[in-house]
Amino acid sequence: MSAIASIGARLAGDPGARRIVAPERRRRRRVQAVWGLLVLNVLTFFPGSPHILPIPGIVGKLITQASLVVALLLVLSVNRPARIRPSVFIFLLALLASESLLASIGAEFLFGALFRAARLLLFIAVLWLLTPWWTRRDLLLVRTHLMIMWVVLGSVLLGLLVAPGVALTDDRLGGALWPVPPTQVGHYAAVATGLTTVLWLSGLLRRELALISVLLSVPILLLTHTRTALVALLAGVLIAGLSLFTTRSRVRKSFAIGVALFTVGALTLGSVVTTWLARGQDTEEVAALTGRRAVWESIAAAPRSTFETVFGLGLSNKSFNGLPIDSNWLGTYYDIGLAGVAIVVATVLFVLTAAFFQPDGPRRALALFLVAYCVVASFTESGLSDASPYLLELTLAASLVYSGASREGVR
């Protein structure tokens, strides 16, 4: 603290130093604003979901879609002249966007497919322009993402307090102020919990702040009854924790406590956990994955030409015959074919491989959590082949294991 105070005193007495620090602070805030706009762009407005604010559907969609254009203009203002880092990950995303555009040219619903392909291209362009901030020691993008997750979850909590009947429609917590479906709320709560836990295990987050975050996020996750997010959270935290196990005594103690709590909970709360996981469904409904399996079998059985098998039918709204696909891999196959699936697999494997060669530490642990979460969730959620929260979080993981971070002078 004395060192920080002395630095502050020097800055206070040195106008030149203040002139250097102030622009850097403004650039950092603009970068955070750009990331916030990207999150807003993927915070899809669902006008059919119950909500209390009188926002017309067309206005809500305009807000989310326009945020991407504003993000591009803002990132160009902060990254001037435009500087980008060479990145295999971004190259793969650009290849994915190009293949999506190629497939969408022949789509049945041409305008919608081309609009989604253009949006993906623009989304990736903004991510590329943010690469100069990938190697910061302060983990600016990760901390910004976590802060925005807290803001979203705060709005969900406020909606629950103001209109509990609307927020808990069908006994699952959703957004009552902004119409966020329960599955997305569960996703944001799980990511916030996971990032908070890994940052605390790494010694990068104060215990009080971490405790408040977890105590608020976990109940939100449980109230959404989102099984995928819970399983992905547990898998991600376990893998991230194991990567820190030999270097952090805090992790070893936490794992011992976690195993003890899990054992006691399994013996005393087994019926409660089973009821929560069943979510009021019978055995047949659970085995059918809430109707997902029938949709997946229909997609696999649908006739296709060779071109459609390889390159897909063009970007869609991730539905088949009016029903959600709810699988990243089948959704990718349906939209952009086997070529698209191969590119998505390559992006995930690249980040995993890069993480494997990283030294043990917070960056590697955070990246492993994010990749593990995305992989587990990808089996019953869509998003890795489109502009989505999952693509944002996979990009965060790629930024954490960027090869230049170990040899460049990071800020």
Short mmCIF file of C-alpha atoms in Angstrom, two decimals:
data_model
loop_
_atom_site.label_atom_id
_atom_site.label_comp_id
_atom_site.label_asym_id
_atom_site.label_seq_id
_atom_site.Cartn_x
_atom_site.Cartn_y
_atom_site.Cartn_z
CA MET A 1 0.00 0.00 0.00
CA SER A 2 2.88 2.38 0.74
CA ALA A 3 4.25 1.82 -2.76
CA ILE A 4 0.85 2.59 -4.28
CA ALA A 5 0.58 5.71 -2.12
CA SER A 6 4.01 6.89 -3.19
CA ILE A 7 3.17 6.37 -6.85
CA GLY A 8 -0.07 8.29 -6.34
CA ALA A 9 1.83 11.10 -4.66
CA ARG A 10 4.32 11.32 -7.52
CA LEU A 11 1.50 11.42 -10.04
CA ALA A 12 -0.27 14.12 -8.05
CA GLY A 13 2.83 16.28 -8.11
CA ASP A 14 3.79 15.56 -11.71
CA PRO A 15 1.48 17.11 -14.34
CA GLY A 16 3.36 15.27 -17.09
CA ALA A 17 2.68 11.91 -15.47
CA ARG A 18 -0.99 12.78 -15.10
CA ARG A 19 -1.13 13.64 -18.82
CA ILE A 20 0.24 10.17 -19.60
CA VAL A 21 -2.07 8.27 -17.21
CA ALA A 22 -5.31 10.05 -18.13
CA PRO A 23 -5.35 9.01 -21.84
CA GLU A 24 -4.51 5.44 -20.86
CA ARG A 25 -7.45 5.40 -18.43
CA ARG A 26 -9.77 6.72 -21.12
CA ARG A 27 -8.57 4.07 -23.59
CA ARG A 28 -9.15 1.36 -21.01
CA ARG A 29 -12.68 2.57 -20.35
CA ARG A 30 -13.45 2.65 -24.07
CA VAL A 31 -12.16 -0.89 -24.45
CA GLN A 32 -14.45 -1.94 -21.61
CA ALA A 33 -17.32 -0.14 -23.31
CA VAL A 34 -16.61 -2.01 -26.55
CA TRP A 35 -16.74 -5.35 -24.72
CA GLY A 36 -19.97 -4.30 -23.01
CA LEU A 37 -21.50 -3.48 -26.39
CA LEU A 38 -20.49 -6.92 -27.70
CA VAL A 39 -22.24 -8.54 -24.73
CA LEU A 40 -25.31 -6.38 -25.40
CA ASN A 41 -25.27 -7.51 -29.02
CA VAL A 42 -25.50 -11.18 -27.98
CA LEU A 43 -27.96 -10.44 -25.16
CA THR A 44 -30.76 -11.39 -27.50
CA PHE A 45 -34.05 -9.58 -27.04
CA PHE A 46 -36.86 -12.15 -26.78
CA PRO A 47 -40.13 -10.17 -27.11
CA GLY A 48 -42.16 -13.33 -26.40
CA SER A 49 -40.59 -13.74 -22.96
CA PRO A 50 -42.47 -12.14 -20.03
CA HIS A 51 -41.09 -8.73 -19.06
CA ILE A 52 -42.42 -5.62 -17.39
CA LEU A 53 -40.71 -2.80 -19.30
CA PRO A 54 -42.83 -1.62 -22.25
CA ILE A 55 -40.10 -2.12 -24.86
CA PRO A 56 -41.49 -2.92 -28.34
CA GLY A 57 -39.86 -5.94 -29.94
CA ILE A 58 -38.50 -3.98 -32.88
CA VAL A 59 -36.91 -1.43 -30.53
CA GLY A 60 -35.29 -4.12 -28.40
CA LYS A 61 -33.84 -5.86 -31.44
CA LEU A 62 -32.64 -2.54 -32.86
CA ILE A 63 -30.80 -1.80 -29.60
CA THR A 64 -28.98 -5.14 -29.64
CA GLN A 65 -28.12 -5.05 -33.35
CA ALA A 66 -27.05 -1.40 -33.39
CA SER A 67 -24.70 -2.01 -30.47
CA LEU A 68 -22.38 -3.97 -32.78
CA VAL A 69 -22.01 -1.01 -35.16
CA VAL A 70 -21.34 1.30 -32.21
CA ALA A 71 -18.77 -1.18 -30.89
CA LEU A 72 -16.95 -1.12 -34.25
CA LEU A 73 -16.84 2.68 -34.33
CA LEU A 74 -15.70 2.85 -30.72
CA VAL A 75 -12.94 0.27 -31.12
CA LEU A 76 -11.67 2.11 -34.20
CA SER A 77 -11.51 5.29 -32.13
CA VAL A 78 -9.41 3.64 -29.42
CA ASN A 79 -7.31 1.47 -31.74
CA ARG A 80 -5.99 4.28 -33.93
CA PRO A 81 -4.20 3.70 -36.22
CA ALA A 82 -5.69 0.23 -36.45
CA ARG A 83 -3.28 -2.32 -34.93
CA ILE A 84 -3.94 -6.03 -34.75
CA ARG A 85 -2.01 -8.99 -33.41
CA PRO A 86 -1.42 -12.05 -35.58
CA SER A 87 -3.56 -14.85 -34.19
CA VAL A 88 -4.32 -18.35 -35.42
CA PHE A 89 -7.55 -18.27 -33.42
CA ILE A 90 -8.81 -15.10 -35.12
CA PHE A 91 -7.77 -16.54 -38.49
CA LEU A 92 -9.92 -19.60 -37.80
CA LEU A 93 -12.84 -17.36 -36.83
CA ALA A 94 -12.40 -15.37 -40.05
CA LEU A 95 -12.37 -18.65 -41.98
CA LEU A 96 -15.57 -19.65 -40.17
CA ALA A 97 -17.24 -16.36 -41.08
CA SER A 98 -16.16 -16.69 -44.72
CA GLU A 99 -17.54 -20.21 -44.92
CA SER A 100 -20.77 -18.99 -43.32
CA LEU A 101 -21.08 -16.30 -45.96
CA LEU A 102 -20.47 -18.83 -48.73
CA ALA A 103 -23.12 -21.19 -47.37
CA SER A 104 -25.62 -18.36 -46.86
CA ILE A 105 -25.51 -17.24 -50.50
CA GLY A 106 -27.68 -20.21 -51.45
CA ALA A 107 -29.91 -20.20 -48.35
CA GLU A 108 -33.68 -20.50 -48.65
CA PHE A 109 -34.19 -17.39 -46.54
CA LEU A 110 -31.46 -15.38 -48.25
CA PHE A 111 -31.80 -12.02 -46.47
CA GLY A 112 -31.82 -13.49 -42.96
CA ALA A 113 -28.88 -15.79 -43.68
CA LEU A 114 -26.77 -13.03 -45.26
CA PHE A 115 -27.61 -10.67 -42.39
CA ARG A 116 -26.40 -13.23 -39.85
CA ALA A 117 -23.25 -13.90 -41.88
CA ALA A 118 -22.50 -10.17 -42.15
CA ARG A 119 -23.10 -9.79 -38.42
CA LEU A 120 -20.65 -12.61 -37.70
CA LEU A 121 -18.02 -10.98 -39.94
CA LEU A 122 -18.46 -7.64 -38.18
CA PHE A 123 -18.41 -9.31 -34.77
CA ILE A 124 -15.10 -11.02 -35.55
CA ALA A 125 -13.65 -7.78 -36.94
CA VAL A 126 -14.31 -6.06 -33.59
CA LEU A 127 -12.73 -9.00 -31.73
CA TRP A 128 -9.66 -8.73 -33.98
CA LEU A 129 -9.32 -5.01 -33.29
CA LEU A 130 -9.33 -5.82 -29.56
CA THR A 131 -6.29 -8.12 -29.83
CA PRO A 132 -3.82 -5.39 -28.67
CA TRP A 133 -5.40 -5.70 -25.22
CA TRP A 134 -5.09 -9.50 -25.02
CA THR A 135 -1.77 -9.53 -23.18
CA ARG A 136 -2.44 -7.11 -20.35
CA ARG A 137 -1.27 -8.27 -16.93
CA ASP A 138 -4.41 -6.89 -15.29
CA LEU A 139 -6.64 -9.30 -17.31
CA LEU A 140 -8.71 -6.33 -18.46
CA LEU A 141 -11.05 -8.26 -20.76
CA VAL A 142 -11.71 -11.04 -18.23
CA ARG A 143 -12.43 -8.61 -15.42
CA THR A 144 -14.64 -6.55 -17.74
CA HIS A 145 -16.59 -9.65 -18.75
CA LEU A 146 -17.11 -10.61 -15.11
CA MET A 147 -18.22 -7.07 -14.24
CA ILE A 148 -20.77 -7.11 -17.07
CA MET A 149 -22.05 -10.51 -15.90
CA TRP A 150 -22.64 -8.94 -12.49
CA VAL A 151 -24.58 -6.09 -14.11
CA VAL A 152 -26.79 -8.53 -16.04
CA LEU A 153 -27.41 -10.67 -12.97
CA GLY A 154 -28.11 -7.53 -10.94
CA SER A 155 -30.86 -6.60 -13.41
CA VAL A 156 -32.30 -10.12 -13.06
CA LEU A 157 -32.32 -9.80 -9.26
CA LEU A 158 -33.95 -6.38 -9.49
CA GLY A 159 -36.64 -7.82 -11.75
CA LEU A 160 -37.20 -10.63 -9.27
CA LEU A 161 -37.70 -8.12 -6.45
CA VAL A 162 -40.00 -5.85 -8.49
CA ALA A 163 -42.10 -8.51 -10.23
CA PRO A 164 -41.46 -12.00 -8.82
CA GLY A 165 -44.46 -13.47 -10.63
CA VAL A 166 -43.09 -12.36 -14.00
CA ALA A 167 -39.48 -13.28 -13.23
CA LEU A 168 -40.41 -16.78 -12.06
CA THR A 169 -42.66 -17.77 -14.94
CA ASP A 170 -43.03 -21.58 -15.00
CA ASP A 171 -40.94 -21.64 -11.78
CA ARG A 172 -37.75 -20.77 -13.69
CA LEU A 173 -35.99 -17.45 -13.14
CA GLY A 174 -35.70 -15.21 -16.18
CA GLY A 175 -35.15 -11.54 -16.80
CA ALA A 176 -38.20 -9.42 -15.97
CA LEU A 177 -36.66 -6.06 -16.92
CA TRP A 178 -34.90 -7.22 -20.08
CA PRO A 179 -36.48 -10.43 -21.47
CA VAL A 180 -33.61 -12.85 -20.88
CA PRO A 181 -34.74 -16.51 -20.95
CA PRO A 182 -33.86 -18.74 -17.98
CA THR A 183 -31.25 -20.70 -19.95
CA GLN A 184 -29.28 -17.53 -20.68
CA VAL A 185 -29.63 -16.30 -17.10
CA GLY A 186 -28.29 -19.66 -15.94
CA HIS A 187 -25.38 -19.34 -18.37
CA TYR A 188 -24.42 -15.88 -17.11
CA ALA A 189 -24.72 -16.98 -13.48
CA ALA A 190 -22.54 -20.03 -14.08
CA VAL A 191 -19.84 -18.06 -15.92
CA ALA A 192 -19.82 -15.39 -13.20
CA THR A 193 -19.51 -18.07 -10.51
CA GLY A 194 -16.73 -19.87 -12.36
CA LEU A 195 -14.66 -16.79 -13.17
CA THR A 196 -15.03 -15.55 -9.60
CA THR A 197 -13.97 -18.91 -8.17
CA VAL A 198 -10.91 -19.27 -10.40
CA LEU A 199 -9.82 -15.67 -9.81
CA TRP A 200 -10.10 -16.21 -6.04
CA LEU A 201 -8.28 -19.54 -6.18
CA SER A 202 -5.52 -17.75 -8.10
CA GLY A 203 -5.31 -15.02 -5.47
CA LEU A 204 -6.49 -12.30 -7.87
CA LEU A 205 -9.81 -11.47 -6.21
CA ARG A 206 -10.54 -10.42 -2.64
CA ARG A 207 -12.29 -13.01 -0.50
CA GLU A 208 -15.16 -10.65 0.44
CA LEU A 209 -15.92 -9.76 -3.17
CA ALA A 210 -15.66 -13.38 -4.28
CA LEU A 211 -17.98 -14.51 -1.49
CA ILE A 212 -20.63 -11.91 -2.36
CA SER A 213 -20.45 -12.84 -6.04
CA VAL A 214 -20.83 -16.58 -5.40
CA LEU A 215 -23.59 -16.15 -2.81
CA LEU A 216 -25.61 -14.14 -5.34
CA SER A 217 -24.78 -16.04 -8.52
CA VAL A 218 -25.30 -19.61 -7.31
CA PRO A 219 -28.91 -19.06 -6.08
CA ILE A 220 -29.70 -17.38 -9.41
CA LEU A 221 -28.31 -20.40 -11.24
CA LEU A 222 -30.34 -22.79 -9.10
CA LEU A 223 -33.53 -20.77 -9.59
CA THR A 224 -33.14 -21.02 -13.38
CA HIS A 225 -33.14 -24.85 -13.16
CA THR A 226 -30.55 -24.93 -15.95
CA ARG A 227 -28.85 -28.31 -15.75
CA THR A 228 -26.41 -27.72 -18.60
CA ALA A 229 -24.96 -24.58 -17.00
CA LEU A 230 -24.54 -26.32 -13.63
CA VAL A 231 -22.75 -29.34 -15.08
CA ALA A 232 -20.54 -27.15 -17.27
CA LEU A 233 -19.68 -24.95 -14.26
CA LEU A 234 -18.65 -27.92 -12.12
CA ALA A 235 -16.56 -29.42 -14.93
CA GLY A 236 -14.86 -26.09 -15.70
CA VAL A 237 -14.00 -25.28 -12.09
CA LEU A 238 -12.72 -28.83 -11.51
CA ILE A 239 -10.38 -28.70 -14.53
CA ALA A 240 -9.19 -25.17 -13.74
CA GLY A 241 -8.62 -26.10 -10.10
CA LEU A 242 -6.60 -29.18 -11.02
CA SER A 243 -4.31 -26.99 -13.15
CA LEU A 244 -3.54 -24.96 -10.00
CA PHE A 245 -3.50 -27.88 -7.59
CA THR A 246 0.27 -28.30 -7.26
CA THR A 247 1.09 -24.59 -7.07
CA ARG A 248 -1.62 -23.14 -4.81
CA SER A 249 -2.23 -24.30 -1.25
CA ARG A 250 -5.56 -22.43 -1.34
CA VAL A 251 -6.69 -24.76 -4.12
CA ARG A 252 -5.71 -27.89 -2.20
CA LYS A 253 -7.57 -26.71 0.90
CA SER A 254 -10.62 -25.74 -1.15
CA PHE A 255 -10.69 -29.12 -2.87
CA ALA A 256 -10.53 -30.93 0.48
CA ILE A 257 -13.43 -28.84 1.80
CA GLY A 258 -15.34 -29.33 -1.46
CA VAL A 259 -14.98 -33.12 -1.34
CA ALA A 260 -16.19 -33.16 2.27
CA LEU A 261 -19.20 -30.96 1.47
CA PHE A 262 -20.04 -33.03 -1.61
CA THR A 263 -19.95 -36.24 0.43
CA VAL A 264 -22.19 -34.82 3.16
CA GLY A 265 -24.54 -33.33 0.60
CA ALA A 266 -24.81 -36.58 -1.36
CA LEU A 267 -25.76 -38.44 1.81
CA THR A 268 -28.25 -35.90 3.18
CA LEU A 269 -29.64 -34.01 0.17
CA GLY A 270 -29.69 -36.70 -2.50
CA SER A 271 -33.47 -36.58 -2.96
CA VAL A 272 -33.47 -32.78 -3.19
CA VAL A 273 -30.76 -32.83 -5.86
CA THR A 274 -32.60 -35.52 -7.82
CA THR A 275 -35.83 -33.49 -7.72
CA TRP A 276 -34.01 -30.36 -8.89
CA LEU A 277 -32.33 -32.21 -11.75
CA ALA A 278 -35.59 -33.87 -12.82
CA ARG A 279 -37.27 -30.43 -13.03
CA GLY A 280 -40.72 -32.00 -12.84
CA GLN A 281 -40.08 -34.30 -15.81
CA ASP A 282 -40.57 -38.04 -15.91
CA THR A 283 -37.88 -40.55 -16.89
CA GLU A 284 -38.95 -40.63 -20.54
CA GLU A 285 -38.74 -36.83 -20.89
CA VAL A 286 -35.31 -36.73 -19.25
CA ALA A 287 -34.06 -39.52 -21.54
CA ALA A 288 -35.35 -37.59 -24.56
CA LEU A 289 -33.43 -34.50 -23.36
CA THR A 290 -36.64 -32.45 -23.19
CA GLY A 291 -37.47 -33.17 -26.83
CA ARG A 292 -34.01 -32.36 -28.15
CA ARG A 293 -33.25 -35.90 -29.26
CA ALA A 294 -36.20 -35.98 -31.68
CA VAL A 295 -35.02 -32.75 -33.33
CA TRP A 296 -31.45 -34.04 -33.59
CA GLU A 297 -32.59 -37.30 -35.20
CA SER A 298 -34.70 -35.35 -37.72
CA ILE A 299 -31.70 -33.18 -38.69
CA ALA A 300 -29.48 -36.24 -39.13
CA ALA A 301 -32.12 -37.99 -41.27
CA ALA A 302 -32.97 -34.99 -43.49
CA PRO A 303 -31.85 -35.48 -47.14
CA ARG A 304 -28.98 -33.25 -48.34
CA SER A 305 -26.90 -32.77 -51.45
CA THR A 306 -23.14 -33.20 -51.29
CA PHE A 307 -22.64 -29.42 -51.28
CA GLU A 308 -25.16 -29.00 -48.44
CA THR A 309 -23.50 -31.77 -46.45
CA VAL A 310 -20.08 -30.13 -46.73
CA PHE A 311 -21.03 -26.43 -46.60
CA GLY A 312 -24.51 -26.39 -45.06
CA LEU A 313 -27.72 -24.53 -45.79
CA GLY A 314 -26.72 -21.05 -44.57
CA LEU A 315 -26.92 -19.39 -41.19
CA SER A 316 -30.32 -19.81 -39.54
CA ASN A 317 -31.88 -18.92 -36.21
CA LYS A 318 -30.73 -22.34 -34.96
CA SER A 319 -34.14 -23.96 -35.32
CA PHE A 320 -35.44 -26.91 -37.35
CA ASN A 321 -39.10 -27.08 -38.34
CA GLY A 322 -39.83 -24.38 -35.77
CA LEU A 323 -38.11 -26.20 -32.90
CA PRO A 324 -34.80 -25.14 -31.34
CA ILE A 325 -31.84 -27.32 -32.26
CA ASP A 326 -30.09 -26.79 -28.90
CA SER A 327 -26.81 -28.39 -29.94
CA ASN A 328 -23.80 -26.49 -31.14
CA TRP A 329 -22.55 -29.40 -33.23
CA LEU A 330 -25.80 -30.29 -34.97
CA GLY A 331 -26.67 -26.60 -35.30
CA THR A 332 -23.30 -25.95 -36.94
CA TYR A 333 -23.74 -28.97 -39.22
CA TYR A 334 -27.22 -27.80 -40.21
CA ASP A 335 -26.04 -24.25 -40.98
CA ILE A 336 -22.52 -24.59 -42.38
CA GLY A 337 -22.00 -28.30 -42.85
CA LEU A 338 -19.08 -30.55 -42.04
CA ALA A 339 -16.62 -27.83 -43.04
CA GLY A 340 -18.03 -25.54 -40.37
CA VAL A 341 -17.93 -28.30 -37.76
CA ALA A 342 -14.27 -28.94 -38.61
CA ILE A 343 -13.40 -25.25 -38.20
CA VAL A 344 -15.17 -25.03 -34.82
CA VAL A 345 -13.38 -28.18 -33.64
CA ALA A 346 -10.09 -26.63 -34.78
CA THR A 347 -10.72 -23.43 -32.76
CA VAL A 348 -11.47 -25.39 -29.59
CA LEU A 349 -8.49 -27.71 -30.05
CA PHE A 350 -6.20 -24.78 -30.76
CA VAL A 351 -7.12 -23.04 -27.51
CA LEU A 352 -6.80 -26.30 -25.55
CA THR A 353 -3.38 -27.00 -27.09
CA ALA A 354 -2.20 -23.47 -26.41
CA ALA A 355 -3.36 -23.78 -22.80
CA PHE A 356 -1.49 -27.08 -22.43
CA PHE A 357 1.80 -25.37 -23.31
CA GLN A 358 1.19 -22.42 -20.99
CA PRO A 359 2.94 -22.36 -17.60
CA ASP A 360 0.78 -23.06 -14.57
CA GLY A 361 -0.95 -19.92 -13.38
CA PRO A 362 -4.11 -17.83 -13.44
CA ARG A 363 -4.18 -17.25 -17.21
CA ARG A 364 -4.02 -20.97 -17.94
CA ALA A 365 -6.60 -21.82 -15.27
CA LEU A 366 -9.06 -19.20 -16.50
CA ALA A 367 -8.64 -20.35 -20.09
CA LEU A 368 -9.20 -23.98 -19.13
CA PHE A 369 -12.36 -23.07 -17.21
CA LEU A 370 -13.79 -21.14 -20.18
CA VAL A 371 -12.94 -23.83 -22.75
CA ALA A 372 -14.23 -26.65 -20.56
CA TYR A 373 -17.43 -24.74 -19.91
CA CYS A 374 -18.00 -24.06 -23.61
CA VAL A 375 -17.28 -27.67 -24.61
CA VAL A 376 -19.63 -29.20 -22.02
CA ALA A 377 -22.40 -26.68 -22.77
CA SER A 378 -21.99 -27.14 -26.54
CA PHE A 379 -23.78 -30.50 -26.46
CA THR A 380 -27.13 -28.94 -25.49
CA GLU A 381 -26.54 -25.25 -26.36
CA SER A 382 -25.72 -23.45 -29.62
CA GLY A 383 -23.30 -20.62 -30.17
CA LEU A 384 -19.71 -21.50 -31.06
CA SER A 385 -20.38 -20.98 -34.78
CA ASP A 386 -22.28 -17.70 -34.43
CA ALA A 387 -22.06 -14.35 -32.65
CA SER A 388 -22.96 -15.46 -29.13
CA PRO A 389 -21.84 -15.37 -25.48
CA TYR A 390 -20.07 -18.69 -26.07
CA LEU A 391 -17.96 -17.26 -28.91
CA LEU A 392 -17.08 -14.28 -26.70
CA GLU A 393 -15.97 -16.58 -23.89
CA LEU A 394 -13.95 -18.80 -26.21
CA THR A 395 -12.24 -15.63 -27.45
CA LEU A 396 -11.48 -14.69 -23.84
CA ALA A 397 -9.84 -18.09 -23.42
CA ALA A 398 -7.78 -17.56 -26.57
CA SER A 399 -6.64 -14.16 -25.33
CA LEU A 400 -5.43 -15.69 -22.07
CA VAL A 401 -3.18 -18.22 -23.81
CA TYR A 402 -1.96 -15.94 -26.59
CA SER A 403 1.62 -16.97 -27.35
CA GLY A 404 2.91 -13.40 -27.32
CA ALA A 405 1.89 -12.87 -23.67
CA SER A 406 4.96 -14.68 -22.36
CA ARG A 407 7.53 -12.76 -24.34
CA GLU A 408 6.07 -9.30 -24.93
CA GLY A 409 6.08 -6.43 -22.50
CA VAL A 410 2.48 -6.66 -21.38
CA ARG A 411 0.81 -3.67 -19.81
#
